[in-house]
PDB file of C-alpha atoms in Angstrom:
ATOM      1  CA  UNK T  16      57.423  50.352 -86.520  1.00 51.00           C
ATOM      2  CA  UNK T  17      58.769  53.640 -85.480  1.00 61.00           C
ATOM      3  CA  UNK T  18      55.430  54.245 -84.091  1.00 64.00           C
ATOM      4  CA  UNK T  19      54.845  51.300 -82.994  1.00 66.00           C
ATOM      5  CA  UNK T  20      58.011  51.998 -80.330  1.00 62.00           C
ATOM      6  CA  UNK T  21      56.961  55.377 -79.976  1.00 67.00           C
ATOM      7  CA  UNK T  22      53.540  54.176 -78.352  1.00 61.00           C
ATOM      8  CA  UNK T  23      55.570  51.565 -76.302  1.00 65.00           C
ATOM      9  CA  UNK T  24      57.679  54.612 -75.243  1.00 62.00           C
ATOM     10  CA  UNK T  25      54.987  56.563 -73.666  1.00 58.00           C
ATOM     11  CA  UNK T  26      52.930  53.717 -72.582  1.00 65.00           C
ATOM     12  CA  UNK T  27      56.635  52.088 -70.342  1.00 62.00           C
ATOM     13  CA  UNK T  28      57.072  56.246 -69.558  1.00 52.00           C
ATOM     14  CA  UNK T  29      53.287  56.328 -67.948  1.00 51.00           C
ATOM     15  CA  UNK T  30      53.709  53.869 -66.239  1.00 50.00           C
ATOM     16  CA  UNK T  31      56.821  54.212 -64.774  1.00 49.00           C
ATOM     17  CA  UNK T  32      55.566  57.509 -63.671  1.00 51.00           C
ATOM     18  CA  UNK T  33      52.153  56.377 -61.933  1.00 46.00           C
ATOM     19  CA  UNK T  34      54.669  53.628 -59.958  1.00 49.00           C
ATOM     20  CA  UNK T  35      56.701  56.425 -58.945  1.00 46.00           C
ATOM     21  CA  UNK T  36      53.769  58.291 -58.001  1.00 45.00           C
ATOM     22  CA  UNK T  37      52.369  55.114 -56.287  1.00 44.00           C
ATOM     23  CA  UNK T  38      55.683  54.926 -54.067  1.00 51.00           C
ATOM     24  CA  UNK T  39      54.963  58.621 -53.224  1.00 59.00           C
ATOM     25  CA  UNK T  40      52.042  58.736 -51.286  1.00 80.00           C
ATOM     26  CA  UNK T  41      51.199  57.719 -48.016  1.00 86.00           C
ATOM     27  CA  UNK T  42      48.152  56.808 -45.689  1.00 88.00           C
ATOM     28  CA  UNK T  43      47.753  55.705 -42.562  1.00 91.00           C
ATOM     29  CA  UNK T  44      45.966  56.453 -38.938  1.00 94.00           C
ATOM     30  CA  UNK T  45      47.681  57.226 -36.088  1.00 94.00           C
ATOM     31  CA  UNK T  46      46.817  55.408 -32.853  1.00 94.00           C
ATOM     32  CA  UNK T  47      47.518  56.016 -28.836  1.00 93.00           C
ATOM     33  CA  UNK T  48      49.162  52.514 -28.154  1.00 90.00           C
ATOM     34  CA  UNK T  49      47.605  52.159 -23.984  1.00 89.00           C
ATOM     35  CA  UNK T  50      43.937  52.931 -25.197  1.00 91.00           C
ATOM     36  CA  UNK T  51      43.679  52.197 -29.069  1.00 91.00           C
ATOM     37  CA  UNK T  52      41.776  55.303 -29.900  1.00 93.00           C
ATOM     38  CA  UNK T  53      43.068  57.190 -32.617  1.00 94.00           C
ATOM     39  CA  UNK T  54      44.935  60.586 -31.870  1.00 94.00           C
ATOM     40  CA  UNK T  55      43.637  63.643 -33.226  1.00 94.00           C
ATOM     41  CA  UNK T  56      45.892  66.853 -34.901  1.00 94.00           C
ATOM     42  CA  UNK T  57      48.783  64.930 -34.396  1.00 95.00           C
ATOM     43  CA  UNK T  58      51.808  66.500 -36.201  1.00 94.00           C
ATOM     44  CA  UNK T  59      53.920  64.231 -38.709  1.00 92.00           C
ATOM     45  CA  UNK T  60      56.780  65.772 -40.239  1.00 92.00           C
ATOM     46  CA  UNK T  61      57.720  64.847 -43.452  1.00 91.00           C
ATOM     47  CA  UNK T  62      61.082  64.846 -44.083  1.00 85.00           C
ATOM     48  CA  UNK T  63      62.945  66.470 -46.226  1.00 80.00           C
ATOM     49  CA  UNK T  64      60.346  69.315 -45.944  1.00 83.00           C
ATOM     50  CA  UNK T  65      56.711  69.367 -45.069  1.00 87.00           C
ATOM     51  CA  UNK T  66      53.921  68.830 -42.284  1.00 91.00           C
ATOM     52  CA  UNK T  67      50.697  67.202 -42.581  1.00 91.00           C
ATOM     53  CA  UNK T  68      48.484  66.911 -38.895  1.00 92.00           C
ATOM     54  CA  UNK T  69      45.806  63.863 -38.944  1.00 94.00           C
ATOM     55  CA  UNK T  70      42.422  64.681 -38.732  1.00 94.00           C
ATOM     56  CA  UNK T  71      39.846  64.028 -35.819  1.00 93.00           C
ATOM     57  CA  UNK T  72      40.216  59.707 -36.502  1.00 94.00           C
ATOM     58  CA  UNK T  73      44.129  59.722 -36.482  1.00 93.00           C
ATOM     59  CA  UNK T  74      44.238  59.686 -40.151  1.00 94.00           C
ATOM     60  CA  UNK T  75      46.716  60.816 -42.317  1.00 92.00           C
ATOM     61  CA  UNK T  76      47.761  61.208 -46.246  1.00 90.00           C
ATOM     62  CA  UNK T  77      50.753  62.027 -47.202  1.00 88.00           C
ATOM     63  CA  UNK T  78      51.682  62.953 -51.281  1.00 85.00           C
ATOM     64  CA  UNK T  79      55.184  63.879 -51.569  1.00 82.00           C
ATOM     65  CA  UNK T  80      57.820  60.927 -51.540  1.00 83.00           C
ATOM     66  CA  UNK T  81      60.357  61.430 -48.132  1.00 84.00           C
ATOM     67  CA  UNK T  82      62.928  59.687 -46.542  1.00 87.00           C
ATOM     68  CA  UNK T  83      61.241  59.758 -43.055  1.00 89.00           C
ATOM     69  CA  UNK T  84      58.754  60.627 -41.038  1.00 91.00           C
ATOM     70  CA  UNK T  85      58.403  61.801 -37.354  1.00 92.00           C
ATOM     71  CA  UNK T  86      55.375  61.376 -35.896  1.00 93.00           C
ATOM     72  CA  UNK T  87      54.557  64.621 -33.039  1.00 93.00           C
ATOM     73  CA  UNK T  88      51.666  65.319 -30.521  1.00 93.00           C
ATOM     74  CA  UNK T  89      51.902  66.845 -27.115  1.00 92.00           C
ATOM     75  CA  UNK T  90      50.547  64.112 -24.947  1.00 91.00           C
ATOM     76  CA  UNK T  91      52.958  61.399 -26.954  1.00 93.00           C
ATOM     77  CA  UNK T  92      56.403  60.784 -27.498  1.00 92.00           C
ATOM     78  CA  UNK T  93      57.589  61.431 -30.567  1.00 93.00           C
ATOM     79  CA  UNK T  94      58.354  58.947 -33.148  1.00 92.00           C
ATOM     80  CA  UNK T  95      60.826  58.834 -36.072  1.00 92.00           C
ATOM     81  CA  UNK T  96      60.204  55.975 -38.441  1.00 91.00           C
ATOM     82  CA  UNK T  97      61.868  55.425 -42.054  1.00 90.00           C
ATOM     83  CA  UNK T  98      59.808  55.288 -45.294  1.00 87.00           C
ATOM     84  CA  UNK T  99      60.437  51.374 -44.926  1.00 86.00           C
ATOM     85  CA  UNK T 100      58.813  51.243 -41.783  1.00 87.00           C
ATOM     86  CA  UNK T 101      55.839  53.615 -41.900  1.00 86.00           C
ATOM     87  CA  UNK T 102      52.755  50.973 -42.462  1.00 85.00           C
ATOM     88  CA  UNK T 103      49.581  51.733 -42.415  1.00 88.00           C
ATOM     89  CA  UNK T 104      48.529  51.998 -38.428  1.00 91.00           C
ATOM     90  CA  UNK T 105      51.642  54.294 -36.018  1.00 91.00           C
ATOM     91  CA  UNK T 106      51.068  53.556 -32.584  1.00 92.00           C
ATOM     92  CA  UNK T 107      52.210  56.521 -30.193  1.00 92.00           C
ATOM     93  CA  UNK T 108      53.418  56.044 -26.793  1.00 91.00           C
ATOM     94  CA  UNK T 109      51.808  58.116 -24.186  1.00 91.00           C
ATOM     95  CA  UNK T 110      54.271  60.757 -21.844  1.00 88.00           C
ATOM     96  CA  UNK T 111      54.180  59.557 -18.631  1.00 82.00           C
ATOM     97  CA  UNK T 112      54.170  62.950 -16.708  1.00 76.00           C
ATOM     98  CA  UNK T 113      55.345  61.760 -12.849  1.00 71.00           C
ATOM     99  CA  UNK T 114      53.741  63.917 -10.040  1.00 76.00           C
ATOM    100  CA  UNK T 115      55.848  64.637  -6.799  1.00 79.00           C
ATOM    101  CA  UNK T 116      54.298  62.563  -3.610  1.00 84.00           C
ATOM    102  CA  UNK T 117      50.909  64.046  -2.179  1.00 84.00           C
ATOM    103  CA  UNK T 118      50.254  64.594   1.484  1.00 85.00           C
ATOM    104  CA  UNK T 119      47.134  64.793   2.246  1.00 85.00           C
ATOM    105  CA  UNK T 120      46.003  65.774   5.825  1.00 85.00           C
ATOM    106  CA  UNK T 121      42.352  65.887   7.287  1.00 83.00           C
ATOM    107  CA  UNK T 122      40.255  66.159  10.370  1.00 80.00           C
ATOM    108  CA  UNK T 123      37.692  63.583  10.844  1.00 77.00           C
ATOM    109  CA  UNK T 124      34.675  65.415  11.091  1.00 73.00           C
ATOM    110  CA  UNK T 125      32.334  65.335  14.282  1.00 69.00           C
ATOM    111  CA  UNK T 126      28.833  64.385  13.959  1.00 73.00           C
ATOM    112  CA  UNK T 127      26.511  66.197  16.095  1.00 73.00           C
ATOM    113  CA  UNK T 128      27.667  68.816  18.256  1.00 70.00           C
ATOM    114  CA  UNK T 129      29.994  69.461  21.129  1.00 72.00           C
ATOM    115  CA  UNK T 130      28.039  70.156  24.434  1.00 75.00           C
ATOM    116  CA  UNK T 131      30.974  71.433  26.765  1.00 76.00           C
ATOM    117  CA  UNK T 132      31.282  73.989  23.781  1.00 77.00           C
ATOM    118  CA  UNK T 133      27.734  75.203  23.487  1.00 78.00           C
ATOM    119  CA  UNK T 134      27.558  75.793  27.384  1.00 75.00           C
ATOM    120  CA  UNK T 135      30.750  77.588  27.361  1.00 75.00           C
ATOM    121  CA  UNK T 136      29.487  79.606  24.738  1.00 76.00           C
ATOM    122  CA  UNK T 137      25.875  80.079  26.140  1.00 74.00           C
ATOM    123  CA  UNK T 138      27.264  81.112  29.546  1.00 67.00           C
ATOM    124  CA  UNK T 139      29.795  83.906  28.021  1.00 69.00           C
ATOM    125  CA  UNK T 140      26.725  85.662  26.243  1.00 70.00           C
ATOM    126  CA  UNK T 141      24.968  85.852  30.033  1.00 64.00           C
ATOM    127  CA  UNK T 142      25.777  88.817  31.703  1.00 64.00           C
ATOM    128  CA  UNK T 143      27.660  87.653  35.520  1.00 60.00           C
ATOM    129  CA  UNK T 144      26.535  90.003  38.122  1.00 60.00           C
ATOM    130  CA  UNK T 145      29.631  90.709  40.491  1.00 61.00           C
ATOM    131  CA  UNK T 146      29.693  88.904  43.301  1.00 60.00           C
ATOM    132  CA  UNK T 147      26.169  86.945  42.921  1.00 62.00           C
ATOM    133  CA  UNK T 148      26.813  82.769  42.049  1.00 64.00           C
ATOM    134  CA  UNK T 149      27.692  81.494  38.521  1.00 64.00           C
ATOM    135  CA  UNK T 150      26.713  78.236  37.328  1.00 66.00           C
ATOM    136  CA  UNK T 151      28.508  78.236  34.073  1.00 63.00           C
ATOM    137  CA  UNK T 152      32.030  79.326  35.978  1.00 64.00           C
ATOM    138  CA  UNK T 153      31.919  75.509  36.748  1.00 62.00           C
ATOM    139  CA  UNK T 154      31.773  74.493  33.123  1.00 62.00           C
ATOM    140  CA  UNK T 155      34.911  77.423  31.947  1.00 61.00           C
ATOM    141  CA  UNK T 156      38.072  75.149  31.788  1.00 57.00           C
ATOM    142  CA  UNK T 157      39.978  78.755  31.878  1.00 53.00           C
ATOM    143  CA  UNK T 158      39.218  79.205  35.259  1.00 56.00           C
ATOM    144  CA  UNK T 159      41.810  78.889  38.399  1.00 58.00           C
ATOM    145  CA  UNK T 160      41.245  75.796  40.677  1.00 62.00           C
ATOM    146  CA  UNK T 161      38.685  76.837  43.611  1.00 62.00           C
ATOM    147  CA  UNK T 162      40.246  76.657  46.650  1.00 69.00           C
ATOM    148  CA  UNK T 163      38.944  75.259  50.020  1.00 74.00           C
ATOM    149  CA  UNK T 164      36.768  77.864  51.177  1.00 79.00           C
ATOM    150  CA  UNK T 165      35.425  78.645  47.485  1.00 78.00           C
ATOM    151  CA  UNK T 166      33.855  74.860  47.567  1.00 76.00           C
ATOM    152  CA  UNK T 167      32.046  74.889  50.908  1.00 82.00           C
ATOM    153  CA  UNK T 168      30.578  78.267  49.610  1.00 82.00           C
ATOM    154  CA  UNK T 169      29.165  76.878  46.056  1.00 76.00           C
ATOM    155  CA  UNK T 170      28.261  73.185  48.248  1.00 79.00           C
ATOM    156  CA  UNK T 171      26.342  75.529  50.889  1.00 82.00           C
ATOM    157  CA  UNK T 172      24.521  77.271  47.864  1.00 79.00           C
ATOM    158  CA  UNK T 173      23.570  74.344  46.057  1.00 76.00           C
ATOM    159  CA  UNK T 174      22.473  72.530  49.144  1.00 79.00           C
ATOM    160  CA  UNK T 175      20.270  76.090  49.773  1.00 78.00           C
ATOM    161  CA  UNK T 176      19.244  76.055  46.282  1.00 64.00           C
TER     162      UNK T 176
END
């Protein structure tokens, strides 16, 4: 008989042993809770000591019995969830990083091209002779209004022209 409860012993010991080892570990995958993709090298602190970081599908597996967890990526908030609550799928929340207001100020851009600009331009590379009559001065909004005398003059040369 003595053996008998010996056996029993070990047999009630094992047992109690693998439950307590069954309680221990934990698996899960971690997921991003706006797109349902599963988050990559996210950090999960086990507490009281330890850190285990899922792999490239979100998933996890943790072997030492804790208290809590808290669950740790950049892009997420982080999340602290009892032993109790840890189940088999954590859903992060995403940061929200808020950007200041943009201004955004443009010219509407011209198609074709601008023909008071091109004559201006053609008639500064001519060379003006002093004196002699320039068509282009009529086209140079720089210039000083012509007075009286300067108007019968270029009217006499284009009527002569």
């Amino acid at each position: 008989m003595e053996n008998n409860m010996k056996v029993k012993y070990v047999e009630t010991a094992l047992l109690l042993s693998a439950s307590l080892m069954a309680h221990a570990q934990l698996s899960g995958v971690v997921y991003d809770m706006e797109t349902r993709m599963p988050v990559a090298k996210a950090n999960i602190f086990v507490n009281p000591k330890g850190v285990v970081t899922t792999d490239y599908r979100g998933r996890f597996f943790i072997d030492k019995s804790c208290s809590s967890v808290t669950v740790s990526h950049v892009n997420y908030e982080n999340r602290v969830l009892k032993r109790s609550e840890v189940r088999d799928t954590v859903w992060l929340l995403p940061k929200l990083n808020a950007v200041d207001d943009v201004l955004i100020i443009g010219h509407k851009p011209k198609i074709g091209f601008d023909i008071r600009h091109t004559v201006v331009k053609s008639a500064s590379s001519v060379p003006r002779q002093p004196g002699g009559f320039d068509f282009f001065k009529w086209f140079d909004r720089n210039q000083k209004r012509k007075t009286g005398k300067e108007r019968e003059r270029y009217q006499n040369i284009m009527k002569n022209y």
